[in-house]
XYZ file of C-alpha atoms in Angstrom:
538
model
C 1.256 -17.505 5.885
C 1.595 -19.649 9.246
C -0.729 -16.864 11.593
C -3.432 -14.688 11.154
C -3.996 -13.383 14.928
C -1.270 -12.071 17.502
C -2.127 -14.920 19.219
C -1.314 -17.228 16.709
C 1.912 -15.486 15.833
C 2.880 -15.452 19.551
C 1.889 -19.558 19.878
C 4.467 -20.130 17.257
C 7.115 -17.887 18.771
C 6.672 -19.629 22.125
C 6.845 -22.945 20.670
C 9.856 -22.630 18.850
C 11.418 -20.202 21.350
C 12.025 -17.965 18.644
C 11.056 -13.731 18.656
C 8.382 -12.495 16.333
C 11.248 -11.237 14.158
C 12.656 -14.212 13.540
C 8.815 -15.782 13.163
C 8.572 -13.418 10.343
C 12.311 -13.985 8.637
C 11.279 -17.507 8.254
C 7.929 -16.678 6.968
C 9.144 -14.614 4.265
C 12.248 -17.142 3.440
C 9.612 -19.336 3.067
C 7.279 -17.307 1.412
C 9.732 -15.213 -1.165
C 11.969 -17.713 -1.800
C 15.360 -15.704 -1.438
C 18.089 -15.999 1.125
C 18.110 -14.460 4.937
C 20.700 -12.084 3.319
C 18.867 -10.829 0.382
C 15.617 -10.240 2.425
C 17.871 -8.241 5.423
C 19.385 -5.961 2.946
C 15.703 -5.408 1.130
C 14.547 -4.178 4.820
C 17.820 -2.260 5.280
C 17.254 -0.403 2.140
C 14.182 0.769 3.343
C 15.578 2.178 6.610
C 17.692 4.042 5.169
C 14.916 5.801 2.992
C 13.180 6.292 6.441
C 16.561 7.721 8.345
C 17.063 10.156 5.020
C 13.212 11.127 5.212
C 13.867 12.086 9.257
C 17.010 14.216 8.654
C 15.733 15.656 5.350
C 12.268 17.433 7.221
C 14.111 17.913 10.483
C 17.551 19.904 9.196
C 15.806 22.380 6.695
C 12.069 23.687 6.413
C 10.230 20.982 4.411
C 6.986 22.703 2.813
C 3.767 20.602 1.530
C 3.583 21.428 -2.912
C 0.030 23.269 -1.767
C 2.214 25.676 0.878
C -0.566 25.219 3.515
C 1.730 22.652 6.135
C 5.501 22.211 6.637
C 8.201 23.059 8.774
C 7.034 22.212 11.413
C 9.569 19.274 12.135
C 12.041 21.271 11.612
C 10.460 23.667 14.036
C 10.303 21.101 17.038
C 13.274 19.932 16.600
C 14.865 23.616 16.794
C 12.770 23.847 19.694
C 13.689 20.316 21.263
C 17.394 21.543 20.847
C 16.951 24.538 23.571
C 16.314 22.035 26.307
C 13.362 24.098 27.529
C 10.247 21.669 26.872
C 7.813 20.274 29.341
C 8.766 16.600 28.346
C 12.407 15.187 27.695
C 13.975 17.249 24.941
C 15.603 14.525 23.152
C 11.971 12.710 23.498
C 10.470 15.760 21.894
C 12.660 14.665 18.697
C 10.582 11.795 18.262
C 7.423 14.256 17.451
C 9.676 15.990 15.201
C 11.010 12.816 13.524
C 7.577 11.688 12.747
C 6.157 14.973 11.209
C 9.374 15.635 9.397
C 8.727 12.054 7.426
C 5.258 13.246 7.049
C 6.522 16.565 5.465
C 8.552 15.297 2.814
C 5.885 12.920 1.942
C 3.242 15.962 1.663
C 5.807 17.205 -0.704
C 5.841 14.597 -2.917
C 9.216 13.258 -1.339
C 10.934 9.511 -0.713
C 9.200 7.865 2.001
C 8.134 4.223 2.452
C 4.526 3.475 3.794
C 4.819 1.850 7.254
C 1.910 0.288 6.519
C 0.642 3.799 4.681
C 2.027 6.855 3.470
C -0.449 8.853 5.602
C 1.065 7.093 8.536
C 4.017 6.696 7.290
C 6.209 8.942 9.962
C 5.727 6.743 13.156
C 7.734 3.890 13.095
C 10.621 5.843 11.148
C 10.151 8.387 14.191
C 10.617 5.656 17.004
C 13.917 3.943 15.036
C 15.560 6.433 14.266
C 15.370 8.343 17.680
C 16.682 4.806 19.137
C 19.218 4.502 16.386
C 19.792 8.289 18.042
C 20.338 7.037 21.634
C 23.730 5.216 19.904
C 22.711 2.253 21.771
C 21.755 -0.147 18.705
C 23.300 -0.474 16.017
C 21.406 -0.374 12.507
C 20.672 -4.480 11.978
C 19.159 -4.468 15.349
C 16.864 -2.019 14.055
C 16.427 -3.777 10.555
C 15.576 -6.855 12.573
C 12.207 -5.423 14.472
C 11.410 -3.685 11.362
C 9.932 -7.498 10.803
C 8.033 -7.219 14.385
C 6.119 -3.873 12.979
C 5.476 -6.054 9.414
C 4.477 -9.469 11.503
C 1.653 -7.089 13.628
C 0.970 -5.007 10.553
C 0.277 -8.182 8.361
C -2.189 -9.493 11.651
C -4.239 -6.022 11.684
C -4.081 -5.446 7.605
C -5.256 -8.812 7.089
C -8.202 -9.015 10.108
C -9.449 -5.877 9.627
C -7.817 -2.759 7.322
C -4.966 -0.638 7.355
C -6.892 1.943 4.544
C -8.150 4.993 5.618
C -10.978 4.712 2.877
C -12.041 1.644 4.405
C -11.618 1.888 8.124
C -10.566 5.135 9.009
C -7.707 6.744 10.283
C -7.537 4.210 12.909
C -6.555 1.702 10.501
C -3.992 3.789 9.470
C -2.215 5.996 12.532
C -3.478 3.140 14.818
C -1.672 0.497 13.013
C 1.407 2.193 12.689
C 1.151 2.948 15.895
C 0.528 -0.631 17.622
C 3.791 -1.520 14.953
C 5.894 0.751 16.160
C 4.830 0.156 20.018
C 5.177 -3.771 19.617
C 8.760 -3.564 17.725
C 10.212 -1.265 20.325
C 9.107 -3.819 23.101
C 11.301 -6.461 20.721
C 13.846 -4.111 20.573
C 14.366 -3.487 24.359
C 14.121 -7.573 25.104
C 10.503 -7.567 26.156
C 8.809 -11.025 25.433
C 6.540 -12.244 22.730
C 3.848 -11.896 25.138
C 4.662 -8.200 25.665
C 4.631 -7.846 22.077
C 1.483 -8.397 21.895
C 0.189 -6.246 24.767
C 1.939 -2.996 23.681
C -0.091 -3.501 20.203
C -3.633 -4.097 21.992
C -2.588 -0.815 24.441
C -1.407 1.329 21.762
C -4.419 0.314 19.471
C -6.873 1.022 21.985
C -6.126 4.452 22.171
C -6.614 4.711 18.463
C -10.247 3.068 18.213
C -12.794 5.135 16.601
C -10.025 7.691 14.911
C -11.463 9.163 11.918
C -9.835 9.755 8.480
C -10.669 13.438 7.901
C -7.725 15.087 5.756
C -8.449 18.772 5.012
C -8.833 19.355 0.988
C -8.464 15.569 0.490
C -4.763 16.582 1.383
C -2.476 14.371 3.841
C -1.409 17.235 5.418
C -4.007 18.539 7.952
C -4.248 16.899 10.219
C -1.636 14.285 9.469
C 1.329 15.270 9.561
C 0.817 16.332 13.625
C -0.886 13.330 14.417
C 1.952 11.148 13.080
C 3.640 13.757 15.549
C 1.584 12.458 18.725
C 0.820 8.994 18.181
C 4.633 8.435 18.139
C 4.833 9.529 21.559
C 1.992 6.997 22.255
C 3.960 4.252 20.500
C 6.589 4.425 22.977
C 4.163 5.030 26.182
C 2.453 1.927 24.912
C 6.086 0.047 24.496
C 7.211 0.839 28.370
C 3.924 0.075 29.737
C 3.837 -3.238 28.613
C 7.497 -3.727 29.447
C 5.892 -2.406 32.802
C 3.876 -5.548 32.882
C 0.687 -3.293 32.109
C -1.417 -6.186 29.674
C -4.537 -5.352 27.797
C -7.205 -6.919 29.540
C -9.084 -7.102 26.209
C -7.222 -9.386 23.796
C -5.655 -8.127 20.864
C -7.060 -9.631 18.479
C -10.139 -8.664 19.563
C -9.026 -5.010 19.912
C -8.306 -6.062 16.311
C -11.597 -7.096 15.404
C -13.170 -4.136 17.238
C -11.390 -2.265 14.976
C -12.850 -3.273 12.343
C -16.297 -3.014 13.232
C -15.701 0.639 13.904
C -14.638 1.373 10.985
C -17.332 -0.596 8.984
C -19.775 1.828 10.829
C -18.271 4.873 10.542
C -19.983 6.947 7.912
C -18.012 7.937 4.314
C -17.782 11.129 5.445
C -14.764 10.362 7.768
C -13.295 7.533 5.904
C -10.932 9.800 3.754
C -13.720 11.569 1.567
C -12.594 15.243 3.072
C -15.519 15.686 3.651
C -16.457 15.378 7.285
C -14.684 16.157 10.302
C -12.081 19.210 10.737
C -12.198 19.128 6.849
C -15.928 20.076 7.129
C -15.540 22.708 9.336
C -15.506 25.790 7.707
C -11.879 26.773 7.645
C -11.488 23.145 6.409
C -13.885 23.808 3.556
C -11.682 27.518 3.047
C -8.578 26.158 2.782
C -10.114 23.672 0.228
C -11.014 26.491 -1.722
C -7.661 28.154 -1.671
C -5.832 25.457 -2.704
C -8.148 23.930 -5.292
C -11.426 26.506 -6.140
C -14.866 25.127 -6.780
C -13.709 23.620 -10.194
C -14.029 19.854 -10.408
C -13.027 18.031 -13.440
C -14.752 14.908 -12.888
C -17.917 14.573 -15.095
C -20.315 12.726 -12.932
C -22.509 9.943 -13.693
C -24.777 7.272 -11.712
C -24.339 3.472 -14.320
C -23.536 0.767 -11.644
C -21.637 -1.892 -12.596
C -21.883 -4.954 -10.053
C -19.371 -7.087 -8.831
C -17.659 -9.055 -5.668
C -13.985 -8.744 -4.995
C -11.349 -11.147 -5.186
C -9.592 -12.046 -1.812
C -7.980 -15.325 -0.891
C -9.382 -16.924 2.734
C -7.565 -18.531 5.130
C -7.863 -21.652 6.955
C -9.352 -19.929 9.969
C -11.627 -17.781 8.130
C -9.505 -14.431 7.738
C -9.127 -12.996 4.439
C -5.727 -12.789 3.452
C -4.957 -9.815 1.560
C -1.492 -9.304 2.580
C 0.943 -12.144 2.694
C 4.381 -10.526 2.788
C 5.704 -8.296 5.439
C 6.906 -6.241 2.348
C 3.477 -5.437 1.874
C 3.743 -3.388 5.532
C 6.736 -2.561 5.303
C 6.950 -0.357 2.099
C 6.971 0.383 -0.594
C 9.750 3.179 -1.340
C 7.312 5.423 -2.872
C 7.271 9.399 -4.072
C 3.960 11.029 -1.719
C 1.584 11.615 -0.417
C -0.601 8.674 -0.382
C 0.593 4.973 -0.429
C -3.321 4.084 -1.805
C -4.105 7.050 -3.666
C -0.449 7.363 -4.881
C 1.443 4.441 -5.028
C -1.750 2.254 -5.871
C -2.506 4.571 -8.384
C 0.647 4.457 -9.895
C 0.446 0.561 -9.583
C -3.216 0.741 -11.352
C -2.123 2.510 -14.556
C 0.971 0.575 -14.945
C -1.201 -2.589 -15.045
C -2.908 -1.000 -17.786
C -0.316 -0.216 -19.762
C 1.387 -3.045 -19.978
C -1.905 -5.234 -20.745
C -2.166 -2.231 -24.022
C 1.164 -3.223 -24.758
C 2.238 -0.224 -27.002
C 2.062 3.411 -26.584
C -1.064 4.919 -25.453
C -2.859 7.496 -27.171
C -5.901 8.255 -24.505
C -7.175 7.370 -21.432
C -10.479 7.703 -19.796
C -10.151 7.357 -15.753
C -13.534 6.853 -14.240
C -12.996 7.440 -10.394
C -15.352 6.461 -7.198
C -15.939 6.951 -3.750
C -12.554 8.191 -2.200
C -10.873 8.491 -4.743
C -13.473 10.711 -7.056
C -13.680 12.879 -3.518
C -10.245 13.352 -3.196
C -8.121 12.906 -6.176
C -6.962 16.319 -6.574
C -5.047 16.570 -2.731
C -4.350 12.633 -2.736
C -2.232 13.018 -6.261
C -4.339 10.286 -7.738
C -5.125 11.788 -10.727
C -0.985 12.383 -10.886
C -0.300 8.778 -10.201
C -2.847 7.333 -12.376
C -1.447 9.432 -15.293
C 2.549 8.382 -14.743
C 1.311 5.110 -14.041
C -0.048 4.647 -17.560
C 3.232 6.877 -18.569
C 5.027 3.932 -17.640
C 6.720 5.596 -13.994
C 6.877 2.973 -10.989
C 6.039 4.522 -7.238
C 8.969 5.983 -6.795
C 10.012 8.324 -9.755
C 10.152 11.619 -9.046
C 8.858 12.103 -12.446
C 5.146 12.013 -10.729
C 4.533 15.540 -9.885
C 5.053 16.403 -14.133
C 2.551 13.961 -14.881
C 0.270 15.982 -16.529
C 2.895 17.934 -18.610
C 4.395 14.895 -19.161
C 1.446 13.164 -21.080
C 0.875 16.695 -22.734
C 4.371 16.296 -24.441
C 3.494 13.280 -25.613
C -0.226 13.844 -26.936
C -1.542 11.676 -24.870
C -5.202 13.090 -23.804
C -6.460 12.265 -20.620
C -10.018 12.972 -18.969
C -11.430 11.950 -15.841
C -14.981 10.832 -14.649
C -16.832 9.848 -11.359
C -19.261 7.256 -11.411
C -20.210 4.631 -9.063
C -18.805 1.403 -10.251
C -20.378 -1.363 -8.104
C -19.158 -3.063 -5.019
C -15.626 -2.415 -4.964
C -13.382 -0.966 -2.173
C -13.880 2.629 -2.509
C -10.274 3.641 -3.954
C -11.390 1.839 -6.828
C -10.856 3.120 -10.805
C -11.790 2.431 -13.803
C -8.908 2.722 -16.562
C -10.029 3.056 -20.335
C -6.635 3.334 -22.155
C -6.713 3.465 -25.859
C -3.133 3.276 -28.150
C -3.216 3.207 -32.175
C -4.031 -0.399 -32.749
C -6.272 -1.878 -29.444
C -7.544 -1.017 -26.696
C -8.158 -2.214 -22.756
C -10.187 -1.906 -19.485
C -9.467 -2.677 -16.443
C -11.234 -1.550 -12.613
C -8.280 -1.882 -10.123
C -8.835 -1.618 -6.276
C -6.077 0.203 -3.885
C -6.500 -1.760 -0.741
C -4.351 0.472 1.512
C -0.417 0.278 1.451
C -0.149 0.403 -2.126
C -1.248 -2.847 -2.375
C -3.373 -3.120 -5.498
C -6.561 -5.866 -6.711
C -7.101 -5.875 -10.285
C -11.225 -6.862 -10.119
C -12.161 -6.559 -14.105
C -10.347 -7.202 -17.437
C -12.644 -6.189 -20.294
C -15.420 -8.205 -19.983
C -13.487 -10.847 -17.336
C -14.489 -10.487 -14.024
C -11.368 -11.583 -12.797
C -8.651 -10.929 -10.279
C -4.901 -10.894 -9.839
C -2.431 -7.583 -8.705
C 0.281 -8.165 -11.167
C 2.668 -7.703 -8.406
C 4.733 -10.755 -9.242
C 5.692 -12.041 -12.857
C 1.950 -12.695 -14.080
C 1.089 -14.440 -17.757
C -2.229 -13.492 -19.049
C -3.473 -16.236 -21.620
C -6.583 -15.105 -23.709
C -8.316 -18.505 -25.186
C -10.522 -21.051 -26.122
C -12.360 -22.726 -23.407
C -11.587 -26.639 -24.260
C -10.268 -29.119 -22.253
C -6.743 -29.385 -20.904
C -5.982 -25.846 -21.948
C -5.248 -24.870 -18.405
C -2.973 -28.188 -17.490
C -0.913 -27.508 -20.212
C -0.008 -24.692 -19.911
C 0.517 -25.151 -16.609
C 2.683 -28.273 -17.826
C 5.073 -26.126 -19.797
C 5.374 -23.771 -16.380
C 6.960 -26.717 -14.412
C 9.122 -27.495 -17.693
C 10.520 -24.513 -17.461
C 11.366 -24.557 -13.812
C 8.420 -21.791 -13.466
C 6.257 -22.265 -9.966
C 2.739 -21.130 -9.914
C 1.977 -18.926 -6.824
C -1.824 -18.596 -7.674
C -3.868 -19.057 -10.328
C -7.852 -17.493 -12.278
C -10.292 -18.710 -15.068
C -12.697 -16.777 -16.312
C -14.984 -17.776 -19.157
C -17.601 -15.929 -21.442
C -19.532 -19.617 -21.646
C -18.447 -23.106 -22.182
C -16.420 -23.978 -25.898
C -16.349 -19.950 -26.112
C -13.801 -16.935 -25.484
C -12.041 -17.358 -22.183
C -9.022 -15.913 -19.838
C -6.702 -17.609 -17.004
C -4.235 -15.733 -15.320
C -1.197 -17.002 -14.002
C 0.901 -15.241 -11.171
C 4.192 -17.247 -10.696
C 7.423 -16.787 -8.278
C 9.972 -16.625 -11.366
C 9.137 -14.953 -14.600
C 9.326 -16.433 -18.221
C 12.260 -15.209 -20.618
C 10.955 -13.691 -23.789
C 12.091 -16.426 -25.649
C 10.087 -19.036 -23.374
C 6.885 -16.522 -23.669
C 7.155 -16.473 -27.614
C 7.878 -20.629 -27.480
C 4.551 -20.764 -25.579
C 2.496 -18.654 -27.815
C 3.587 -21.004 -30.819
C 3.492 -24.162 -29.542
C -0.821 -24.015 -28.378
C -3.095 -23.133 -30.942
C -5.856 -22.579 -28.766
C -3.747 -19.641 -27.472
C -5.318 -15.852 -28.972
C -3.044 -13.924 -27.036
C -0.429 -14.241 -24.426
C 0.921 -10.896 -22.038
C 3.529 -10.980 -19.289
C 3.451 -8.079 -16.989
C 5.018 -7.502 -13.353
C 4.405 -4.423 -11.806
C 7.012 -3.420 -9.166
């Protein structure tokens, strides 16, 4: 990745008198490896899943699966249409566009996290209301779509775009200061303006807490993704206005970040504190869900660090790809506690490698608060069923693994130092068995930390080999030999061993993945290879 501050992104754009869209196209060509064509129509796809979320919650009554939210786009839209509200009616639409994507993700509907599900109604809101005006036509809106994921890679990677982590700030704040920097693109404003419509709009986000009633992202999400739309565009024509934010961006950025690292757990997506402790909070928490709780709680630590990759200027750089912002195409109504999830229990399945029989899920932090309203417990299930984020399939989860015997039980325990949407996935089939503690970092965006006993870490989110071995000399150089044989690049590579001359583990992650027949050719030809697995997780 060639920046890691606004600045930095806006340096490069100056010097090669280029917009931050085009910055980012030739980041990813570079990055991805595919074509300018392949990587417009990826982005296209996914604005069409936004424009089809918008009209879906804003032409008939979208309701949340617990009852308690919806309709309410649809509502301000009717309202919009009478031409009787305080601010410009077809304005107003934008509030409705943003909680109507918001509804159909609190009902388990198509959405893509821009950079979260929870958030995932403002930038949709503001692209589709100019897609509205009739004045652009859909590729000029595909192109800025790469502004939002150039400023959402910046914020994601220098502080957080979770909810757990930072709080809401990182997540309506970030979509926000996206969605106000891509609309100054879109209306010709210059790099420089870019970058002051993200530190305005951000500003007015600092210190937002992630409080979701019942664990739920429906109160009070859906109507903030409502408002801070509006604010996305007020932040867009005041920099276009020449207003600049005195305090630099990135250190908006960075302020961000402290915030959120001092902002207690109770308002970092726990549903705990905030309106969700208030006492209707904690009613409607018992309507929808009782006092039962099927997590079995426990206190074991297990203690470990986390596996990030640093950058040259000292920023760690968990997001690389403005594909990582910028979806994925996911079923609601979390991108972490959903589509991670999902992501998570795939992972495990495919390192079990047959049919599961049972699965202990051992759940911390955020995710042991607020499984139940989040789906995670849902995800983690049809992950492990084999489902990817977007199969509607989710919601039947649980009956699903029913009709195929596969038991499943849940515990909470604190597992060590780990982000806190962080499980711990004991699955079990007829012949093995595997363990693995996965991180969701926000986004849907997933960190494998442990494998068995390995403390080591990869996402599986491109073609990965998994080599169980002997520790002896040259085993990692050739295999990595027979990778560039076979045309195969490696994007990033892990060793982990139990001691020296004993039972070991490297992980390869590589841009093209081996055919079955090269994968069997490699387990034969080393003898120092126990076991080899391939698994991608989309």
């Amino acid at each position: 990745m060639s920046f890691t501050s606004i600045k930095g992104l806006i340096d490069i754009a100056n010097e090669e008198n280029k917009t931050i869209s085009e910055v980012m196209i030739d980041n990813e060509i570079e990055l991805q490896g595919i074509t300018r064509e392949e990587m417009m129509d990826h982005m296209r796809d996914q604005f069409h899943v936004m424009v089809d979320a918008v009209r879906k919650g804003t032409e008939q009554l979208t309701m949340s699966k617990t009852g308690i939210a919806g309709g309410d786009g649809y509502r301000v839209f009717q309202y919009s249409q009478q031409k009787n509200s305080l601010i410009d009616p077809f304005t107003l639409q934008v509030v409705a566009n943003a909680m109507a994507v918001n509804e159909v993700n609190a009902s388990m509907g198509r959405i893509v996290a821009t950079p979260t599900a929870g958030s995932a109604g403002i930038l949709p809101a503001v692209l589709v209301h100019m897609y509205d005006t009739g004045d652009y036509e859909v590729d000029q809106l595909v192109q800025v779509m790469f502004t939002a994921s150039a400023l959402g890679l910046v914020i994601a990677n220098r502080a957080s775009i979770s909810g757990a982590q930072g709080g809401c700030q990182a997540e309506i704040g970030s979509a926000t200061a996206m969605a106000a920097g891509s609309l100054v693109e879109l209306k010709g404003g210059s790099p420089e303006q870019v970058g002051h419509a993200v530190g305005l709009a951000l500003k007015n986000s600092l210190g937002l807490v992630c409080d979701p009633v019942a664990g739920l992202v429906e109160i009070p999400c859906i109507t903030r993704n409502g408002l801070h739309a509006l604010t996305a565009m007020a932040a867009a024509d005041m920099a276009m206005a020449s207003v600049v934010s005195i305090i630099p961006t990135d250190e908006v950025i960075d302020a961000m970040d402290s915030i959120g690292n001092e902002l207690p757990e109770s308002l970092r997506e726990t549903g705990i504190g905030g309106v969700a402790g208030t006492p209707t909070g904690r009613r409607i928490k018992d309507q929808v869900f009782g006092n039962n709780d099927e997590l079995v709680k426990d206190v074991e630590v297990e203690l470990s660090g986390t596996g990030e990759k640093v950058v040259d200027d000292g920023v760690t750089a968990k997001y690389q790809s403005g594909f990582e912002i910028i979806g994925p195409v996911m079923i609601g109504p979390s991108s972490s506690h959903t589509a991670g999830a999902v992501r998570i229990g795939n992972v495990a399945r495919q390192l079990l490698g047959e049919e599961p029989e049972e699965v202990v899920f051992t759940l911390m932090d955020s995710f042991a608060q607020t499984y139940r309203g989040h789906g995670t417990d849902l995800a983690l299930i049809a992950g492990v069923l084999g489902f990817n984020t977007s199969d509607k399939e989710i919601a039947r989860a649980r009956e699903i693994a029913e009709e195929r015997h596969l038991k499943v039980n849940f515990l909470e325990r604190n597992l060590g130092n780990y982000h806190p949407n962080t499980a711990r996935v004991h699955l079990f089939g007829a012949n093995r068995h595997v363990t693995i503690i996965g991180s969701s970092i926000g986004g849907g965006k997933i960190e494998i930390q442990k494998l068995d006993e390995y403390n080591i870490h990869f996402s599986g989110e491109r073609p990965t080999i998994i080599v169980r071995h002997t520790d002896q000399k040259g085993t990692i150089g050739s295999i990595a030999n027979f990778l560039v044989e076979h045309d195969i690049n490696i994007s990033y590579m892990a060793h982990e061993r139990v001691k020296i001359h004993g039972p070991a583990i490297s992980i390869f992650e590589t841009d093209q993945a081996l055919s079955d027949e090269d994968i069997q050719v490699l387990k034969n030809k080393f003898t120092f290879i126990d076991e080899l697995l391939s698994i991608y997780v989309k």
